[in-house]
Every structure is written in C-alpha cells, then in structure tokens.
Coordinates of C-alpha atoms in Angstrom, one line a residue:
Chain A
X1 CA 0.0 0.0 0.0
X2 CA 1.8 3.1 -1.2
X3 CA 1.3 6.8 -0.5
X4 CA -0.2 7.2 -4.0
X5 CA -2.9 4.6 -3.2
X6 CA -3.8 6.2 0.1
X7 CA -3.7 9.8 -1.2
X8 CA -5.8 9.0 -4.2
X9 CA -8.4 7.2 -2.2
X10 CA -8.4 9.9 0.5
X11 CA -8.8 12.5 -2.3
X12 CA -11.8 10.7 -3.7
X13 CA -13.4 10.1 -0.2
X14 CA -12.9 13.7 1.0
X15 CA -14.6 15.0 -2.1
X16 CA -17.9 13.3 -1.0
X17 CA -17.5 13.3 2.8
X18 CA -17.2 15.9 4.2
X19 CA -16.7 18.3 1.3
X20 CA -19.7 17.2 -0.8
X21 CA -22.0 17.2 2.3
X22 CA -20.7 20.6 3.3
X23 CA -21.4 21.9 -0.3
X24 CA -25.0 20.7 -0.1
X25 CA -25.5 22.2 3.4
X26 CA -23.8 25.5 2.3
X27 CA -25.9 26.0 -0.8
X28 CA -29.2 25.0 0.9
X29 CA -28.4 27.3 3.9
X30 CA -27.6 30.2 1.5
X31 CA -30.8 29.6 -0.4
X32 CA -32.7 30.7 2.7
X33 CA -31.8 34.2 1.5
X34 CA -34.7 33.7 -1.0
X35 CA -36.9 34.2 2.0
X36 CA -35.4 37.7 2.6
X37 CA -32.6 39.2 4.6
X38 CA -34.1 38.3 8.0
X39 CA -34.4 34.6 7.1
X40 CA -30.8 34.5 5.9
X41 CA -29.5 36.3 9.0
X42 CA -31.3 33.8 11.1
X43 CA -29.6 31.0 9.3
X44 CA -26.2 32.6 9.9
X45 CA -27.0 33.1 13.6
X46 CA -28.1 29.4 13.8
X47 CA -24.8 28.2 12.3
X48 CA -22.8 30.5 14.6
X49 CA -24.6 29.0 17.6
X50 CA -23.1 25.5 16.9
X51 CA -20.7 24.5 19.6
X52 CA -17.0 24.2 18.6
X53 CA -17.9 26.0 15.4
X54 CA -14.2 26.9 14.7
X55 CA -13.1 23.4 15.3
X56 CA -15.8 22.0 13.1
X57 CA -14.8 24.4 10.3
X58 CA -11.1 23.5 10.5
X59 CA -11.6 19.7 10.7
X60 CA -14.6 19.2 8.4
X61 CA -14.1 22.1 5.9
X62 CA -10.7 23.8 5.7
X63 CA -8.3 20.9 6.0
X64 CA -10.3 18.5 3.7
X65 CA -10.8 21.3 1.0
X66 CA -7.1 22.2 1.3
X67 CA -5.9 18.6 0.7
X68 CA -8.5 18.0 -2.0
X69 CA -7.6 21.2 -3.8
X70 CA -3.8 20.9 -3.7
X71 CA -3.7 17.2 -4.5
X72 CA -6.4 17.7 -7.2
X73 CA -4.3 20.2 -9.0
X74 CA -1.4 17.8 -8.9
X75 CA -3.7 15.1 -10.4
X76 CA -5.1 17.4 -13.1
X77 CA -1.7 18.2 -14.5
X78 CA -0.7 14.5 -14.8
X79 CA -2.9 14.1 -17.7
X80 CA -2.0 14.3 -21.4
X81 CA -4.5 15.8 -23.8
X82 CA -6.6 13.3 -25.8
X83 CA -9.3 15.8 -27.0
X84 CA -10.8 16.3 -29.5
X85 CA -9.1 13.2 -31.1
X86 CA -11.0 10.9 -28.8
X87 CA -14.2 12.9 -28.2
X88 CA -16.2 10.3 -26.3
X89 CA -18.7 11.5 -23.6
X90 CA -16.7 10.2 -20.7
X91 CA -13.5 11.7 -22.0
X92 CA -15.2 15.1 -22.1
X93 CA -16.4 14.5 -18.5
X94 CA -12.8 13.6 -17.5
X95 CA -11.6 16.9 -19.1
X96 CA -14.4 19.0 -17.6
X97 CA -13.8 17.4 -14.1
X98 CA -10.3 18.8 -14.3
X99 CA -11.3 22.2 -15.7
X100 CA -14.1 22.8 -13.3
X101 CA -11.8 21.7 -10.4
X102 CA -9.4 24.4 -11.4
X103 CA -12.1 27.0 -11.7
X104 CA -13.5 25.9 -8.3
X105 CA -10.1 26.3 -6.8
X106 CA -9.8 29.9 -7.9
X107 CA -13.4 30.7 -7.1
X108 CA -13.4 29.2 -3.6
X109 CA -10.1 30.9 -2.8
X110 CA -11.6 34.2 -3.7
X111 CA -14.9 33.5 -2.1
X112 CA -13.2 32.5 1.2
X113 CA -11.1 35.6 1.1
X114 CA -14.1 37.9 0.6
X115 CA -16.3 36.3 3.2
X116 CA -14.6 34.1 5.9
X117 CA -11.3 35.9 6.0
X118 CA -13.0 39.3 6.1
X119 CA -15.2 37.9 8.9
X120 CA -12.1 37.1 10.8
X121 CA -11.0 40.7 10.4
X122 CA -14.2 41.7 12.1
X123 CA -16.6 42.3 9.2
X124 CA -20.1 41.1 10.1
X125 CA -21.4 38.1 8.0
X126 CA -24.9 38.9 7.0
X127 CA -27.2 39.5 4.0
X128 CA -25.6 42.9 3.4
X129 CA -22.1 41.4 3.0
X130 CA -23.3 39.2 0.2
X131 CA -25.5 41.9 -1.3
X132 CA -22.5 44.2 -1.4
X133 CA -20.3 41.7 -3.1
X134 CA -23.0 40.8 -5.7
X135 CA -23.8 44.4 -6.4
X136 CA -21.2 44.2 -9.2
X137 CA -22.5 42.4 -12.3
X138 CA -19.0 41.1 -12.9
X139 CA -19.1 39.4 -9.5
X140 CA -22.5 37.9 -10.3
X141 CA -21.0 36.3 -13.4
X142 CA -18.0 35.1 -11.5
X143 CA -20.2 33.6 -8.8
X144 CA -22.5 31.9 -11.3
X145 CA -19.5 30.3 -13.1
X146 CA -17.9 29.4 -9.8
X147 CA -20.9 27.8 -8.3
X148 CA -21.9 25.9 -11.4
X149 CA -18.3 24.6 -11.8
X150 CA -18.2 23.5 -8.2
X151 CA -21.6 21.8 -8.5
X152 CA -20.5 20.1 -11.7
X153 CA -17.3 19.0 -10.1
X154 CA -19.2 17.5 -7.2
X155 CA -21.9 15.8 -9.3
X156 CA -19.5 14.2 -11.7
X157 CA -17.2 13.4 -8.8
X158 CA -20.0 11.4 -7.3
X159 CA -20.0 9.3 -10.5
X160 CA -16.2 8.7 -10.4
X161 CA -16.4 8.0 -6.6
X162 CA -18.9 5.2 -7.4
X163 CA -16.5 3.8 -10.0
X164 CA -13.2 4.4 -8.1
X165 CA -14.5 2.5 -5.0
X166 CA -16.0 -0.3 -7.0
X167 CA -19.6 0.5 -6.3
X168 CA -20.8 0.9 -9.9
X169 CA -18.9 -1.8 -11.8
X170 CA -20.7 -2.8 -15.0
X171 CA -21.6 -0.5 -17.9
X172 CA -25.3 -0.5 -16.9
X173 CA -24.7 0.4 -13.3
X174 CA -22.3 3.1 -14.4
X175 CA -24.9 4.5 -16.8
X176 CA -27.4 4.6 -14.0
X177 CA -24.8 6.5 -11.9
X178 CA -24.5 9.0 -14.7
X179 CA -28.2 9.7 -14.5
X180 CA -27.9 10.1 -10.7
X181 CA -25.1 12.6 -11.1
X182 CA -27.1 14.5 -13.7
X183 CA -30.1 14.8 -11.4
X184 CA -27.8 16.0 -8.6
X185 CA -26.2 18.6 -10.9
X186 CA -29.6 20.0 -11.9
X187 CA -31.0 20.1 -8.4
X188 CA -27.9 21.6 -6.8
X189 CA -27.5 24.1 -9.7
X190 CA -31.1 25.4 -9.0
X191 CA -30.4 25.7 -5.3
X192 CA -27.0 27.5 -6.0
X193 CA -28.4 29.9 -8.5
X194 CA -31.3 30.6 -6.2
X195 CA -28.9 31.5 -3.4
X196 CA -26.9 33.8 -5.7
X197 CA -29.8 35.7 -7.2
X198 CA -31.4 36.2 -3.8
X199 CA -28.6 38.6 -2.9
X200 CA -28.9 40.5 -6.2
X201 CA -31.1 43.5 -5.7
X202 CA -31.6 45.4 -8.9
Chain B
X1 CA -5.3 9.0 -64.9
X2 CA -5.7 6.1 -62.5
X3 CA -6.8 6.7 -58.9
X4 CA -4.1 7.3 -56.3
X5 CA -4.1 7.2 -52.5
X6 CA -2.2 9.9 -50.6
X7 CA -0.4 8.8 -47.4
X8 CA 0.8 11.4 -45.0
X9 CA 3.3 9.6 -42.8
X10 CA 4.8 11.0 -39.6
X11 CA 8.4 9.8 -39.8
X12 CA 11.3 9.7 -37.5
X13 CA 14.8 8.4 -38.5
X14 CA 16.0 7.3 -35.1
X15 CA 14.8 7.0 -31.5
X16 CA 16.3 10.4 -30.8
X17 CA 15.4 12.0 -34.2
X18 CA 12.9 14.7 -34.8
X19 CA 9.5 13.7 -36.2
X20 CA 8.6 15.1 -39.6
X21 CA 5.8 14.5 -42.1
X22 CA 6.3 13.0 -45.5
X23 CA 3.7 12.5 -48.2
X24 CA 3.5 9.5 -50.6
X25 CA 1.2 8.9 -53.5
X26 CA 0.5 5.2 -54.3
X27 CA -1.6 3.6 -57.0
X28 CA -5.0 2.4 -55.8
X29 CA -6.0 -1.2 -55.9
X30 CA -9.3 -2.7 -54.7
X31 CA -9.3 -4.3 -51.2
X32 CA -6.1 -2.6 -50.0
X33 CA -5.4 -2.1 -46.3
X34 CA -2.9 0.2 -44.7
X35 CA -0.3 -2.6 -44.6
X36 CA -0.5 -3.2 -48.4
X37 CA -0.4 0.6 -48.9
X38 CA 2.8 0.7 -46.9
X39 CA 4.2 -2.2 -48.9
X40 CA 3.6 -0.1 -52.0
X41 CA 5.9 2.5 -50.5
X42 CA 8.5 -0.1 -49.8
X43 CA 8.3 -1.3 -53.4
X44 CA 8.9 2.2 -54.7
X45 CA 10.1 4.5 -51.9
X46 CA 9.6 7.8 -53.7
X47 CA 7.8 10.6 -52.0
X48 CA 5.2 13.0 -53.5
X49 CA 8.0 15.4 -54.6
X50 CA 9.5 12.6 -56.6
X51 CA 12.5 12.2 -54.3
X52 CA 13.8 8.7 -53.5
X53 CA 13.8 8.2 -49.7
X54 CA 14.3 5.5 -47.2
X55 CA 11.2 3.2 -47.1
X56 CA 8.8 3.7 -44.2
X57 CA 9.4 1.3 -41.3
X58 CA 6.6 -0.4 -39.5
X59 CA 5.9 -3.6 -37.6
X60 CA 3.6 -6.4 -38.5
X61 CA 3.1 -10.1 -38.0
X62 CA -0.2 -11.9 -38.0
X63 CA -2.2 -9.6 -40.5
X64 CA -5.5 -10.7 -38.9
X65 CA -5.7 -8.5 -35.8
X66 CA -4.6 -11.0 -33.2
X67 CA -1.0 -10.1 -32.6
X68 CA -1.2 -6.3 -32.0
X69 CA 2.2 -5.5 -33.7
X70 CA 0.9 -3.2 -36.4
X71 CA -0.9 -0.7 -34.1
X72 CA -0.5 2.9 -35.2
X73 CA -2.5 6.1 -35.3
X74 CA -4.6 6.0 -38.6
X75 CA -6.5 9.2 -39.5
X76 CA -6.2 10.3 -35.9
X77 CA -7.3 7.0 -34.2
X78 CA -5.1 4.3 -32.7
X79 CA -5.8 0.9 -34.3
X80 CA -4.3 -1.9 -36.2
X81 CA -3.0 -1.3 -39.7
X82 CA -4.0 -4.7 -41.0
X83 CA -7.8 -4.2 -40.4
X84 CA -7.7 -0.6 -41.6
X85 CA -9.2 -0.9 -45.0
X86 CA -8.3 1.8 -47.6
X87 CA -11.9 1.8 -49.0
X88 CA -13.2 2.9 -45.6
X89 CA -10.5 5.5 -44.9
X90 CA -10.8 7.9 -47.9
X91 CA -8.2 8.9 -50.4
X92 CA -6.0 10.9 -48.0
X93 CA -4.8 8.9 -45.0
X94 CA -2.6 10.1 -42.1
X95 CA -0.3 7.6 -40.4
X96 CA 1.4 8.4 -37.1
X97 CA 3.3 6.2 -34.6
X98 CA 1.6 5.7 -31.2
X99 CA 3.5 8.5 -29.4
X100 CA 2.8 7.2 -25.9
X101 CA 5.5 4.6 -26.6
X102 CA 9.1 5.4 -27.5
X103 CA 9.4 5.6 -31.3
X104 CA 12.1 3.3 -32.7
X105 CA 11.8 4.4 -36.3
X106 CA 8.9 5.9 -38.3
X107 CA 5.8 3.9 -37.3
X108 CA 7.6 1.3 -35.3
X109 CA 7.4 1.8 -31.5
X110 CA 8.8 0.0 -28.5
X111 CA 5.9 -1.7 -26.6
X112 CA 8.2 -3.1 -23.9
X113 CA 6.6 -1.2 -21.0
X114 CA 3.5 -3.3 -21.3
X115 CA 5.5 -6.5 -20.9
X116 CA 7.2 -5.0 -17.9
X117 CA 3.8 -4.2 -16.4
X118 CA 2.7 -7.9 -16.9
X119 CA 5.8 -8.9 -14.9
X120 CA 5.0 -6.4 -12.2
X121 CA 1.4 -7.6 -11.7
X122 CA 2.5 -11.3 -12.1
X123 CA 0.2 -12.0 -15.0
X124 CA 0.7 -15.7 -14.9
X125 CA -0.4 -18.7 -12.9
X126 CA 2.3 -20.3 -10.8
X127 CA 2.0 -24.1 -11.2
X128 CA 5.6 -25.2 -10.9
X129 CA 6.7 -27.1 -7.8
X130 CA 9.3 -29.6 -6.7
X131 CA 6.7 -32.3 -6.9
X132 CA 3.5 -33.0 -8.9
X133 CA 0.9 -30.6 -7.5
X134 CA -2.0 -32.6 -9.1
X135 CA -4.9 -31.1 -11.0
X136 CA -6.1 -27.6 -10.0
X137 CA -9.6 -26.7 -9.0
X138 CA -12.2 -26.6 -11.9
X139 CA -13.4 -23.3 -13.3
X140 CA -17.2 -22.7 -13.4
X141 CA -18.3 -22.5 -17.1
X142 CA -20.3 -19.3 -16.4
X143 CA -17.1 -17.6 -15.2
X144 CA -14.9 -19.0 -17.9
X145 CA -17.3 -17.6 -20.5
X146 CA -16.7 -13.9 -19.5
X147 CA -13.1 -14.4 -18.4
X148 CA -12.3 -15.6 -21.9
X149 CA -13.2 -12.1 -23.2
X150 CA -10.4 -10.7 -21.0
X151 CA -8.0 -13.2 -22.4
X152 CA -8.4 -11.7 -25.9
X153 CA -5.9 -8.9 -25.1
X154 CA -3.1 -8.9 -27.7
X155 CA -0.9 -6.3 -25.9
X156 CA -1.4 -4.0 -28.9
X157 CA -1.1 -0.8 -26.8
X158 CA -4.1 1.0 -28.2
X159 CA -5.6 1.4 -24.7
X160 CA -2.4 3.0 -23.4
X161 CA -2.2 5.3 -26.5
X162 CA -5.8 6.7 -26.0
X163 CA -5.5 7.0 -22.1
X164 CA -5.1 10.6 -21.0
X165 CA -3.4 9.3 -17.8
X166 CA -0.7 7.2 -19.5
X167 CA 1.9 9.6 -20.5
X168 CA 5.0 11.6 -19.6
X169 CA 3.6 13.1 -16.4
X170 CA 2.0 10.0 -15.0
X171 CA 3.3 6.6 -13.9
X172 CA 0.0 4.7 -14.5
X173 CA 0.7 1.4 -16.1
X174 CA -2.5 1.5 -18.1
X175 CA -5.6 -0.6 -18.6
X176 CA -3.9 -3.5 -20.4
X177 CA -2.0 -4.9 -17.4
X178 CA -4.9 -4.1 -15.0
X179 CA -7.3 -6.2 -17.1
X180 CA -4.9 -9.1 -16.9
X181 CA -5.0 -9.0 -13.1
X182 CA -8.7 -9.5 -13.3
X183 CA -8.2 -12.4 -15.7
X184 CA -5.7 -14.2 -13.5
X185 CA -7.4 -13.4 -10.2
X186 CA -10.6 -15.0 -11.6
X187 CA -8.8 -18.3 -12.6
X188 CA -9.3 -20.8 -9.7
X189 CA -5.5 -21.5 -9.5
X190 CA -4.5 -18.0 -10.2
X191 CA -6.8 -16.8 -7.4
X192 CA -4.4 -18.4 -4.9
X193 CA -1.9 -15.6 -5.6
X194 CA -4.6 -12.9 -6.0
X195 CA -3.1 -10.8 -3.1
X196 CA 0.3 -10.5 -4.9
X197 CA -1.4 -8.9 -8.0
X198 CA -3.6 -6.6 -5.9
X199 CA -0.4 -5.4 -4.0
X200 CA 1.1 -4.6 -7.4
X201 CA -2.0 -2.6 -8.3
X202 CA -1.6 -0.5 -5.1
X203 CA 1.8 0.7 -6.3
X204 CA 2.8 4.1 -7.5
X205 CA 2.1 3.0 -11.1
X206 CA -1.0 1.1 -10.1
X207 CA -4.7 1.4 -10.6
X208 CA -5.1 4.7 -8.8
X209 CA -3.6 6.3 -11.9
X210 CA -6.9 5.6 -13.7
X211 CA -8.9 8.8 -14.2
X212 CA -12.1 7.2 -15.6
X213 CA -11.9 8.8 -19.0
X214 CA -13.0 5.4 -20.3
X215 CA -11.3 6.0 -23.7
X216 CA -9.8 2.5 -23.3
X217 CA -13.0 0.6 -23.6
X218 CA -14.1 2.7 -26.6
X219 CA -10.8 2.1 -28.4
X220 CA -10.0 -1.6 -27.6
X221 CA -10.1 -3.4 -30.9
X222 CA -11.0 -6.7 -29.2
X223 CA -14.0 -5.2 -27.3
X224 CA -12.6 -6.2 -23.9
X225 CA -14.7 -4.7 -21.1
X226 CA -11.7 -2.8 -19.7
X227 CA -13.6 -0.4 -17.6
X228 CA -15.6 -3.2 -16.0
X229 CA -12.3 -4.8 -15.1
X230 CA -11.0 -1.5 -13.7
X231 CA -14.1 -0.9 -11.5
X232 CA -14.2 -4.5 -10.3
X233 CA -10.6 -4.3 -9.2
X234 CA -11.3 -0.9 -7.6
X235 CA -13.8 -2.8 -5.5
X236 CA -11.3 -5.6 -4.8
X237 CA -8.7 -3.0 -3.7
X238 CA -11.3 -1.3 -1.4
X239 CA -12.0 -4.6 0.4
X240 CA -8.4 -5.9 0.3
X241 CA -6.9 -2.6 1.6
X242 CA -9.5 -2.4 4.4
X243 CA -8.8 -6.0 5.4
X244 CA -5.1 -5.5 5.3
X245 CA -5.4 -2.5 7.5
X246 CA -7.6 -4.3 10.0
X247 CA -5.2 -7.2 10.2
X248 CA -2.1 -5.0 10.5

C-alpha cells in the first residue's frame, strides 16, 4: 500500500465526505436568502450557535478542502490531452472534471477571502455582506461560473467516486450512476443559483 | 489517370530523431489495407516530390488483428493497420506512430513497457513445484465464459495510447495490465496468488492512476470490457486494503 494509493483514495473520499456534504449544506443554507434578509441572517446566527464551530470548520471544511484542492491540481496536471481526437462522452467528462476543479479552486479561494477571511477581520457576516459583493454584475457572473463549476465537479465526482471505489462496476450500473449525477447537478444548480440571485437587488 | 491514394506519414529516422511528415502517392488497388499501402511505398520508396527516400518502417506479424504488432494512429485514431481498409479511410490517409510509446523508427514503437507491467502484476499462474501438485480446481463455465473475453488482449497498446493518464507526467501502467490482473485473479488456481497482484495494483504505477476517462473501452479493438475490469478491481482493492489495515 503506497502513498499514492492512500492519497488518491483519500482525495476521492474527502470530495464526497465531508466536502460534498458541506457543499449541499452551504448551498441550501444560503438559499434561505430567497426568504429575505431576515431569514438569511437567522440561518447565519443558527450556524454560529453551533458548539465548537471553529473546530468543526477546521476539521470538516478547511483541511479537507485544502488537501482535496492541492492534490487535485497535482492530479489534473498529470494528464495528457486526448481531445478532440477521442471525443467520447466520458473523456469530455474527464476533461471537464479537471477544468471545473481548477475553476472551483480559484473561485473558492476568492470566495473564502471575501467572506470568511473578512469575517475574521471583524466584518459582520450577514445579508448585506453578500448583497454588497454581488452588487457588481462582474461578480455575479464570477459567482455563477464558480458555483456551477463547483456543483458540476461534485456531481461528476459522485460518479467517479462510485467507480473508483468499485460500487458501480458494469456499464449499466455506471450509466445509472451518470443519471444520478445529472439529477444531482440539476437540483444543486437550481439551489445554488437561487442563493446567488437572492442577494442580487436590482 | 488512375486513382491514387495519398499517405501522409509521420516519420522519425531514429529514436532520438525529430519527427517530420512525408507525403507519398500510391496507386489504388481494390481491397487494399494500410499494410498493403505501406508495402507499395516499400516497393517504390519515392515521396510525393519525386525524391527517393528510405522506405517507411513499421511492424507487422499476423495480419489478422490478433498479434497487435501493427498498431498505429490512422486518421487520428489508434488501431491496427491490418484491419484498416483503404476503402473505408478515404483517399488521403494520415499515419502516425503511437506516441505514448518510444518511437524506434517511423511507425515502429517500443511496446516493452506493457510486458514490464505484466511482470509487475505477475500476470501468470504459478504451477511449478518440486513435486507434482496434481490437477487444480475446476473453473465454473459461467465464469470461464466472461473471463475468456479478458484473455483476448493482444498487448497492442491502443488502450495506453488513448488513455489521458498514461503519459510523460503520469506513472500509470494503463488498462492492459490491469485487465490481466482480473483475468488471473478469476482463474481458480491464479486466485491463490490474488493478493500479490492486488499489491502490485496498489503501487505508484497502479490502478489509482486511472482517471475514468474510459477511452480504453471505446478504443479496444478486441472489445474487452476494460472499464468493468478496472471498476471490479477498484472494489477488490477497497476490500483488500481495508482487510489488510484491520489485520495490521
């Protein structure tokens, strides 16, 4: 059992648990903004009331994302390009998984800087913080691309998780898993976009 | 004017040489394949500019798509030259070596890395002993039936050529050797050494190198269910590594 084996499996696992679970929680929680600023501020207060919230953040969010991101970039640049020569559906998914991973890397870094890091500097996290950020149309575009890339990366990652752990083995099971990942992508995209546009006040 | 076929060949004079393209025009005959087209060049090694050049080098053996020696990239797709029919390829055909492998000369590549991988994963069944071990256990017919499909591999290298994760920046051994692990781990006698092959797949050049692009199963000329082998072994490695950790 080499380091490569352990790292690759850890990378695959962390993408689903806890990062994938956190992504779902995060998008759903932010979508409460659709109910207005008060609803969103209530959600923020609720999360901040969790005991050991900093510890939970470090262990279940920061460290897993940091490992997944850095090792993921290392994986992405191991590939040689086989497109458009071998333009099969799965090969495009392979390529997009790497592209969206890199976009998500940049987006999440910026997003954490604008929100969590600023919060550590004392800026209050509330509806106004996000409304401020998303008052620029350029930022709205950046957030839409960032969120959709992240959601794609997670949904397609669920498919490769099922294959990489030997859960979906035959072609039929893998096709079913493709449908599952597609449904997850559509549903989470709706929730994500709902969250973004709740903060956009024209 | 009789019909001619244009071949654009990516050539390389030596393993260290720089690749360059050379165009040849050859007379068309019915039922030609890429091999017979290359033989025309060998008969009359004159390029499209009328200059006499060294004949194009390639490898071939069985001429019936069971040896894998004549694999090359034809019109952008890796396949065997013997079953690539000119009538189905059009009048202008590009021929390139499979660049994932070291080029020896022109279209001839060194496929040795695949045989090294077979040694690494111990793709054989140890039956030699100091005394007669007697007959081995029988194989259920239902299993033999699908395992036979895995045995059709001719080590042609197409799956490595099309794999985005077999290349200069990755150590991954590729689908060919991985598939052989499933074949020999399914065999009732081979199963006795299954753990040794799984250990090999957990190495730095092992199965974790797979990125699930699934080009291999699309490109395999023998229709081997390579991605099923990969996913099945992923499951075996999940169970084996957990068990190994629990027992450690």
